[in-house]
PDB file of C-alpha atoms in Angstrom:
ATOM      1  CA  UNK A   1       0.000   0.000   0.000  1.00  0.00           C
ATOM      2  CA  UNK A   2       1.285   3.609  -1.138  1.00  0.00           C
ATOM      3  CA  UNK A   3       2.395   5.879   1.957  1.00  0.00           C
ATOM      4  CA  UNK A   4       1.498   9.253   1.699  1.00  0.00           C
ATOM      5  CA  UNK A   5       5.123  10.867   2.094  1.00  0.00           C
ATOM      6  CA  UNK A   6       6.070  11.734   5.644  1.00  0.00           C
ATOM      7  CA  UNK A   7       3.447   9.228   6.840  1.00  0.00           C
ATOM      8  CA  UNK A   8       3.954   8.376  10.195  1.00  0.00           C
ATOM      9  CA  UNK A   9       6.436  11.642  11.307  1.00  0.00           C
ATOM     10  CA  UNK A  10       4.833  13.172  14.436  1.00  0.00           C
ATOM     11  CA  UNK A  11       4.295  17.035  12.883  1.00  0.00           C
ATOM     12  CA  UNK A  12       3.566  20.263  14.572  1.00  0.00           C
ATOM     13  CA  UNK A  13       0.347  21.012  15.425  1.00  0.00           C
ATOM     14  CA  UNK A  14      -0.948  24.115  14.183  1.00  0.00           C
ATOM     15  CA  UNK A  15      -0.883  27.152  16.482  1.00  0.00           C
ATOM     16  CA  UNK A  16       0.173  30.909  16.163  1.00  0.00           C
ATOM     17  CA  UNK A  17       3.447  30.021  18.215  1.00  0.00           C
ATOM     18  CA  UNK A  18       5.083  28.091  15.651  1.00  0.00           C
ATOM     19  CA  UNK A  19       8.258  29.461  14.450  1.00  0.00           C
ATOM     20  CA  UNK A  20       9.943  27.832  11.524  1.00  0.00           C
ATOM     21  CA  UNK A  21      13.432  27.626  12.197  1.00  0.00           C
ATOM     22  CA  UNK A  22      14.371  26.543   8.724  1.00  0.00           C
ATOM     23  CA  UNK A  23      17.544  29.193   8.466  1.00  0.00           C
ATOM     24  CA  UNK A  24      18.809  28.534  11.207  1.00  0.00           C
ATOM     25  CA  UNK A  25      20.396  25.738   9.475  1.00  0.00           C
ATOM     26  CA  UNK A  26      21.313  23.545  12.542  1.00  0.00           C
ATOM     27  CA  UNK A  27      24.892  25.757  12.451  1.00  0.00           C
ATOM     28  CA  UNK A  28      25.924  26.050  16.406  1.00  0.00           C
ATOM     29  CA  UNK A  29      25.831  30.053  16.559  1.00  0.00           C
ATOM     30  CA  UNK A  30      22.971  31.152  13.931  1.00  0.00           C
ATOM     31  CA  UNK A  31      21.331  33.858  15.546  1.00  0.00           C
ATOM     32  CA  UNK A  32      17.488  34.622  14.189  1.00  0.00           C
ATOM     33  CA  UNK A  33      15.672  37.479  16.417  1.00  0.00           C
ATOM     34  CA  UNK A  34      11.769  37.424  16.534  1.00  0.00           C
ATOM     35  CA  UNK A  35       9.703  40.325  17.291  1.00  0.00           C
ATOM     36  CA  UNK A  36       6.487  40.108  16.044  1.00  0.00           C
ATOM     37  CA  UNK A  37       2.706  39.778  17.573  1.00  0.00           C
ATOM     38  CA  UNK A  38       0.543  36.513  17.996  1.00  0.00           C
ATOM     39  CA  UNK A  39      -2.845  35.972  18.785  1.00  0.00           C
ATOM     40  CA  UNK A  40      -3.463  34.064  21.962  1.00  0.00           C
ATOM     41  CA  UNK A  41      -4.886  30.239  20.366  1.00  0.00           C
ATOM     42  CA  UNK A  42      -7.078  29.734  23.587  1.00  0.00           C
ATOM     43  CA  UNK A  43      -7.300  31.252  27.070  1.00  0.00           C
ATOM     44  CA  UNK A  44      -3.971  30.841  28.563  1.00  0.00           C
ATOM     45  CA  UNK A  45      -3.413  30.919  32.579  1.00  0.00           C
ATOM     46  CA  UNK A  46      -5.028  30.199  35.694  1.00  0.00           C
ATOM     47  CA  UNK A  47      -8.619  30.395  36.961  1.00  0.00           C
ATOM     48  CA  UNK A  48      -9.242  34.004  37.950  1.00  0.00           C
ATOM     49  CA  UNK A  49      -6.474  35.260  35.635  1.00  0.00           C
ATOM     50  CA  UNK A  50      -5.405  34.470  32.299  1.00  0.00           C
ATOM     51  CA  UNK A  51      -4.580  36.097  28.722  1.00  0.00           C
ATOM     52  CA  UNK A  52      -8.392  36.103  27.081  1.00  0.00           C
ATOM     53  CA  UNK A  53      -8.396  33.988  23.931  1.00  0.00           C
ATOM     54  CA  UNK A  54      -7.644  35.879  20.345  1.00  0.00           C
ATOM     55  CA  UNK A  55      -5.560  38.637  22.757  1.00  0.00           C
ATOM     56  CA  UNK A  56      -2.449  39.906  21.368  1.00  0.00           C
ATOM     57  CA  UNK A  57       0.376  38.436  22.408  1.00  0.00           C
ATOM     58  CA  UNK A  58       3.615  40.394  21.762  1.00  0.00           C
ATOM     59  CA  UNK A  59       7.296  38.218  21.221  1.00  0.00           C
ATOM     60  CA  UNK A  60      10.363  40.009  22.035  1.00  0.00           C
ATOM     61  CA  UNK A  61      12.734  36.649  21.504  1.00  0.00           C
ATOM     62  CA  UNK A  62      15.975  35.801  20.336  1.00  0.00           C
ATOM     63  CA  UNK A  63      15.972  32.116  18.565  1.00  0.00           C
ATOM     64  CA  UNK A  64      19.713  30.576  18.073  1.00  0.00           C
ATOM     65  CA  UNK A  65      20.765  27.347  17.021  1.00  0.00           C
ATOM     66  CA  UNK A  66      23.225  25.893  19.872  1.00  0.00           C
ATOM     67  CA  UNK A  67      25.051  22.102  19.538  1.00  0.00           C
ATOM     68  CA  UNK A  68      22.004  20.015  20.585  1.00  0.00           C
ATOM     69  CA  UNK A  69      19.251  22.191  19.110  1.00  0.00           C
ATOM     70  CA  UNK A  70      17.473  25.620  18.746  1.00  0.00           C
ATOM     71  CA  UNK A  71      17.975  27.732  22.275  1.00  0.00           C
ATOM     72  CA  UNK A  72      14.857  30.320  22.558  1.00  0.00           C
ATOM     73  CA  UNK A  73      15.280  33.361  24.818  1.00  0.00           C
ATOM     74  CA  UNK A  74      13.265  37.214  25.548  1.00  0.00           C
ATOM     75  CA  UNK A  75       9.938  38.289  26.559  1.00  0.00           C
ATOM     76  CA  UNK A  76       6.402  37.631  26.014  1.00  0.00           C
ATOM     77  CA  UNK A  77       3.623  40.178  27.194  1.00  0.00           C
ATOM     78  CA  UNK A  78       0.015  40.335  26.634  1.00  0.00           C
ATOM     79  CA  UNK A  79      -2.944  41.850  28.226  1.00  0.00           C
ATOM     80  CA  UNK A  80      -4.974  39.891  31.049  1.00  0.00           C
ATOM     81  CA  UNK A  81      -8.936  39.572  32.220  1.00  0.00           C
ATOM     82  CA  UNK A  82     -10.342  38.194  35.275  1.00  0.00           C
ATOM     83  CA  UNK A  83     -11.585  38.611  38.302  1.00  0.00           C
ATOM     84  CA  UNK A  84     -11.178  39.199  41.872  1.00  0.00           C
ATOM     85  CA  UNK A  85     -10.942  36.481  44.318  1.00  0.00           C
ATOM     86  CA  UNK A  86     -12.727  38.130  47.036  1.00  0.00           C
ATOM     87  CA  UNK A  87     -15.232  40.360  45.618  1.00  0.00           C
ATOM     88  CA  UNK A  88     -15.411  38.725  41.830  1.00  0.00           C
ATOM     89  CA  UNK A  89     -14.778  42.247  40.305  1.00  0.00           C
ATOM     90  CA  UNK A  90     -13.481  42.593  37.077  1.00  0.00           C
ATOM     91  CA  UNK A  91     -10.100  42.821  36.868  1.00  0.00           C
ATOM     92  CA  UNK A  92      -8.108  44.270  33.548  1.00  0.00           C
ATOM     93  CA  UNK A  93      -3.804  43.951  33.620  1.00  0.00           C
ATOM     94  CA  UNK A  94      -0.714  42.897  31.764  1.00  0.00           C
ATOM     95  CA  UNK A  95       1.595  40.160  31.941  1.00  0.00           C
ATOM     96  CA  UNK A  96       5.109  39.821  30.460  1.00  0.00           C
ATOM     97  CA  UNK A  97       7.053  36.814  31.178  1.00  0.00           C
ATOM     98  CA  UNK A  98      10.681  35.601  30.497  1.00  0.00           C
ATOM     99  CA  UNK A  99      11.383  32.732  28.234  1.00  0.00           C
ATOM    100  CA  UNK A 100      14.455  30.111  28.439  1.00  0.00           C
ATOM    101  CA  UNK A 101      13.625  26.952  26.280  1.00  0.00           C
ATOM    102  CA  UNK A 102      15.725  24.279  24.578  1.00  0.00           C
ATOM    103  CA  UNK A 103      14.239  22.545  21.308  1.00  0.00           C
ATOM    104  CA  UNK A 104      15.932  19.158  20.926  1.00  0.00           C
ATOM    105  CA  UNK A 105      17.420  18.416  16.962  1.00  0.00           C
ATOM    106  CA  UNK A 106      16.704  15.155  15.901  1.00  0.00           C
ATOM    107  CA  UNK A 107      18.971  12.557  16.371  1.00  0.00           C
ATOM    108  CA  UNK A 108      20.771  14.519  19.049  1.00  0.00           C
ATOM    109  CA  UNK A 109      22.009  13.500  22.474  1.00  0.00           C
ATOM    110  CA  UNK A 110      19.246  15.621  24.023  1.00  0.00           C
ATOM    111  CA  UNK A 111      16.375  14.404  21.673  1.00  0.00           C
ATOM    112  CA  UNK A 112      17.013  11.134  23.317  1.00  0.00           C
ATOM    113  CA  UNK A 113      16.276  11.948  26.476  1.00  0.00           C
ATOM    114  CA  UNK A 114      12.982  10.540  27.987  1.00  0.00           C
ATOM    115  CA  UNK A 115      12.236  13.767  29.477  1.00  0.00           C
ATOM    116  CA  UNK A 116       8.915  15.158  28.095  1.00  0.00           C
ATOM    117  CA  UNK A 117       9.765  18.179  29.032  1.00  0.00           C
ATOM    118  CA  UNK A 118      12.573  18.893  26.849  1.00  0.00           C
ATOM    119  CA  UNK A 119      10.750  20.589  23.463  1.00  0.00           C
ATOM    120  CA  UNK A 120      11.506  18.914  20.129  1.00  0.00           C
ATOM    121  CA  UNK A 121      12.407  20.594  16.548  1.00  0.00           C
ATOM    122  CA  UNK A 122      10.044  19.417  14.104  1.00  0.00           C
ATOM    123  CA  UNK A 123       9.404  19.666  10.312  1.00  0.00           C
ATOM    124  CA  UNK A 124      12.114  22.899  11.170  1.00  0.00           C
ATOM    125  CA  UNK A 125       9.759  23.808  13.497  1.00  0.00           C
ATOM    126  CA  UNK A 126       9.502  24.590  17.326  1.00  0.00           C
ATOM    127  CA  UNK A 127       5.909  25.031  19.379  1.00  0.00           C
ATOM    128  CA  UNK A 128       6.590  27.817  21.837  1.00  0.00           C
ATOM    129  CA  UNK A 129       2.649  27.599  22.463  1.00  0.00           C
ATOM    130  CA  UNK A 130       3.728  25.648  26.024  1.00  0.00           C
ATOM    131  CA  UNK A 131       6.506  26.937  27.453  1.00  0.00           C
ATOM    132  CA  UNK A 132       4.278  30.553  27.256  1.00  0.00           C
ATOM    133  CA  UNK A 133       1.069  28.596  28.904  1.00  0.00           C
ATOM    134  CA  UNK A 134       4.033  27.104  31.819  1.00  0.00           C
ATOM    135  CA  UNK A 135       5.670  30.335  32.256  1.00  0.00           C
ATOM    136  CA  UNK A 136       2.116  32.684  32.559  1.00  0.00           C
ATOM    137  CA  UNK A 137       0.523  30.153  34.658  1.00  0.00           C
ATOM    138  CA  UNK A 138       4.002  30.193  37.244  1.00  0.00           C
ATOM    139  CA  UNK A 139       4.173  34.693  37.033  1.00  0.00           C
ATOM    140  CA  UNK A 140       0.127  34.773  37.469  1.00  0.00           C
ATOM    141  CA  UNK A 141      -1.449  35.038  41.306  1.00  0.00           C
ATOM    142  CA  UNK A 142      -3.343  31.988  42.399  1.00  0.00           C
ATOM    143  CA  UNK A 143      -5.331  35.117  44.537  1.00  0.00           C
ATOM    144  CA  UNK A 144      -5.594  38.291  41.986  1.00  0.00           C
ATOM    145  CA  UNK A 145      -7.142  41.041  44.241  1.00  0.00           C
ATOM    146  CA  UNK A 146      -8.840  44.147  43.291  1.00  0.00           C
ATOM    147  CA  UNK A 147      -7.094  46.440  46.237  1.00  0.00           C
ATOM    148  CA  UNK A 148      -4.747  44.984  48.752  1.00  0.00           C
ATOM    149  CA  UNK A 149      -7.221  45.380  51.242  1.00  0.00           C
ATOM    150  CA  UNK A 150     -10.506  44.372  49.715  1.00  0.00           C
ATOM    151  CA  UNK A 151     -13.268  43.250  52.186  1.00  0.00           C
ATOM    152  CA  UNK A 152     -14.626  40.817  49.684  1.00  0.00           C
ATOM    153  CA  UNK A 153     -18.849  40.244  49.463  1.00  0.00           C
ATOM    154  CA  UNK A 154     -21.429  40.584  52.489  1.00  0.00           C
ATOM    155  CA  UNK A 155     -22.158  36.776  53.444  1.00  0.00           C
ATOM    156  CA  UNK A 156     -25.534  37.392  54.259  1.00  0.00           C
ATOM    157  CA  UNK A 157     -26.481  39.256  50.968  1.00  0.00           C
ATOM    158  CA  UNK A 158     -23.660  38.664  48.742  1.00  0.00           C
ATOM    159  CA  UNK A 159     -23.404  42.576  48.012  1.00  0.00           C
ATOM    160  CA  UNK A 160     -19.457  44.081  47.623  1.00  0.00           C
ATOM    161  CA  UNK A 161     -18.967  45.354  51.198  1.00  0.00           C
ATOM    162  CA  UNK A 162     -16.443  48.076  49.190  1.00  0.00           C
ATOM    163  CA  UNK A 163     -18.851  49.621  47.050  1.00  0.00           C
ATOM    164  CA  UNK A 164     -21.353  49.243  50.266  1.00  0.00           C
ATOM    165  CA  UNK A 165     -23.584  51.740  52.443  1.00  0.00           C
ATOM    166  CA  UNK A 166     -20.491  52.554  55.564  1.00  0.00           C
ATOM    167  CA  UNK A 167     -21.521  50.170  58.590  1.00  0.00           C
ATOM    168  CA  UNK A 168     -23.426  47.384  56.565  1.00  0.00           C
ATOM    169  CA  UNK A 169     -24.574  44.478  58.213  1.00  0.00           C
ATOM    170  CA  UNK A 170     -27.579  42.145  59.001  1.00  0.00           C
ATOM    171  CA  UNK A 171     -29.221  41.859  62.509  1.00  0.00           C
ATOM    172  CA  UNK A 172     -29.216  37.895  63.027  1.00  0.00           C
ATOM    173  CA  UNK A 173     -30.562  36.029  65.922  1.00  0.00           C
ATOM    174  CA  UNK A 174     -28.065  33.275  66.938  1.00  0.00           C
ATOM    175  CA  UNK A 175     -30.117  30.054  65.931  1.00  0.00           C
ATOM    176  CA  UNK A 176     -29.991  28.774  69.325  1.00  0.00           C
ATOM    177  CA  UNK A 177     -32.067  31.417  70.489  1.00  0.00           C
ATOM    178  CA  UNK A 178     -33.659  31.610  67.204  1.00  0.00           C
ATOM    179  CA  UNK A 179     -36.984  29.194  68.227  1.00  0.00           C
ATOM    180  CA  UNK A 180     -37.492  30.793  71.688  1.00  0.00           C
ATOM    181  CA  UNK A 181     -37.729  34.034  70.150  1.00  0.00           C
ATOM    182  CA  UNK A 182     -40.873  32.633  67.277  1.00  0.00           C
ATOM    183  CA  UNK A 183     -42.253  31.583  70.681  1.00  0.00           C
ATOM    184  CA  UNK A 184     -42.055  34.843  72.942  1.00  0.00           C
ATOM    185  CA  UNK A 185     -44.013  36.771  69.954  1.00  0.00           C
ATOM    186  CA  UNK A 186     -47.039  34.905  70.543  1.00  0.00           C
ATOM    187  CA  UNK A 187     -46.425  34.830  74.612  1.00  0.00           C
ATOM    188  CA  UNK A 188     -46.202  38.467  74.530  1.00  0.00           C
ATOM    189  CA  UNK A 189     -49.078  39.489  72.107  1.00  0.00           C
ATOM    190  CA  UNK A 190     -51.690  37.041  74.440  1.00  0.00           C
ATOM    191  CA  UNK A 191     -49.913  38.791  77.468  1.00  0.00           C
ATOM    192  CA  UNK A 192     -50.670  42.586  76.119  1.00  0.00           C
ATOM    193  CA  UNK A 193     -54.019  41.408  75.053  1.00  0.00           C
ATOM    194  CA  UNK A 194     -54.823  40.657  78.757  1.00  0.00           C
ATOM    195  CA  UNK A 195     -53.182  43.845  80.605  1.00  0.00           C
ATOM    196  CA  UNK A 196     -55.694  45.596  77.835  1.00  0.00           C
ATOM    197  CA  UNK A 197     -58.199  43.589  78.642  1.00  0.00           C
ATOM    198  CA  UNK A 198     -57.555  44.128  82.696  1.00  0.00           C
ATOM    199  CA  UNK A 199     -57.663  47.907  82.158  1.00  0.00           C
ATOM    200  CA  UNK A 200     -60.913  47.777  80.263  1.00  0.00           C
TER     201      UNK A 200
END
């Protein structure tokens, strides 16, 4: 059966963070800088923060060819949405992050490694669509708050205690107490009923 060329050759999936590294030319040394703008493939971070999907996402990066493969090195920085963790505001920022990553050539001693970590050149290509998703999820807060000192949301009514009237709260009856008090309404209306009554 006829094989379609390159059958079975793992390729590069398609995302906006492939760089072909063609000229590079596997010579140690070859320098190729990169500054150009990408749009963000998905929404890339952490729960309450992350770069939106279709942002742009700015490279600032310096791609060289070293002995075991392509060595990629700068800045990525993009614009980030969510929301904060105490109040659920929205919440509008930047993020720039700093990029080390080795792409493994082919047949080299690195590429043999068992370490999925380690990036691969394929097809002349390199993916740096995970190394940006590791290195925003490590610089982004697990916590993103709107002011240092936010109070968060009202339990009882869920309201932003910030944006609040001042002294906002709920009078609650402790539930313990919470039964004997549904029971000394009654009491006392049949009790003022017979002082009235009395005075009549």
């Amino acid at each position: 059966m006829a094989r379609h060329p390159g059958a079975g050759m793992k390729a590069v999936k398609a995302s906006p963070f492939v760089v072909n590294v063609a000229r590079l030319g596997r010579r140690p040394g070859a320098l190729m800088p990169l500054q150009e703008q990408r749009s963000s493939p998905s929404r890339i971070g952490l729960d309450l923060m992350a770069i939106p999907p279709h942002a742009a996402v700015d490279l600032d990066l310096r791609v060289e060819s070293v002995s075991e493969g392509v060595l990629v090195t700068g800045v990525v920085s993009a614009p980030t949405a969510g929301e904060c963790a105490r109040c659920l505001q929205p919440l509008t920022g930047d993020i720039e992050v700093e990029l080390t990553e080795l792409f493994a050539y082919p047949d080299s001693t690195t590429d043999a490694t068992t370490d999925d970590e380690i990036g691969r050149v394929v097809d002349d290509s390199v993916d740096l669509e995970q190394a940006i998703v590791d290195a925003v999820g490590l610089a982004l807060p697990l916590s993103p708050l709107c002011e240092p000192d936010c109070p968060g949301l009202c339990p009882d009514c869920g309201v932003a205690l910030a944006s609040a009237e001042p002294g906002h709260h709920h009078d609650k009856i402790d539930p313990r107490w919470a039964k004997l008090a549904e029971m000394a309404g009654p009491l006392g209306s049949q009790g003022t009923e017979s002082n009235d009554d009395g005075e009549r």
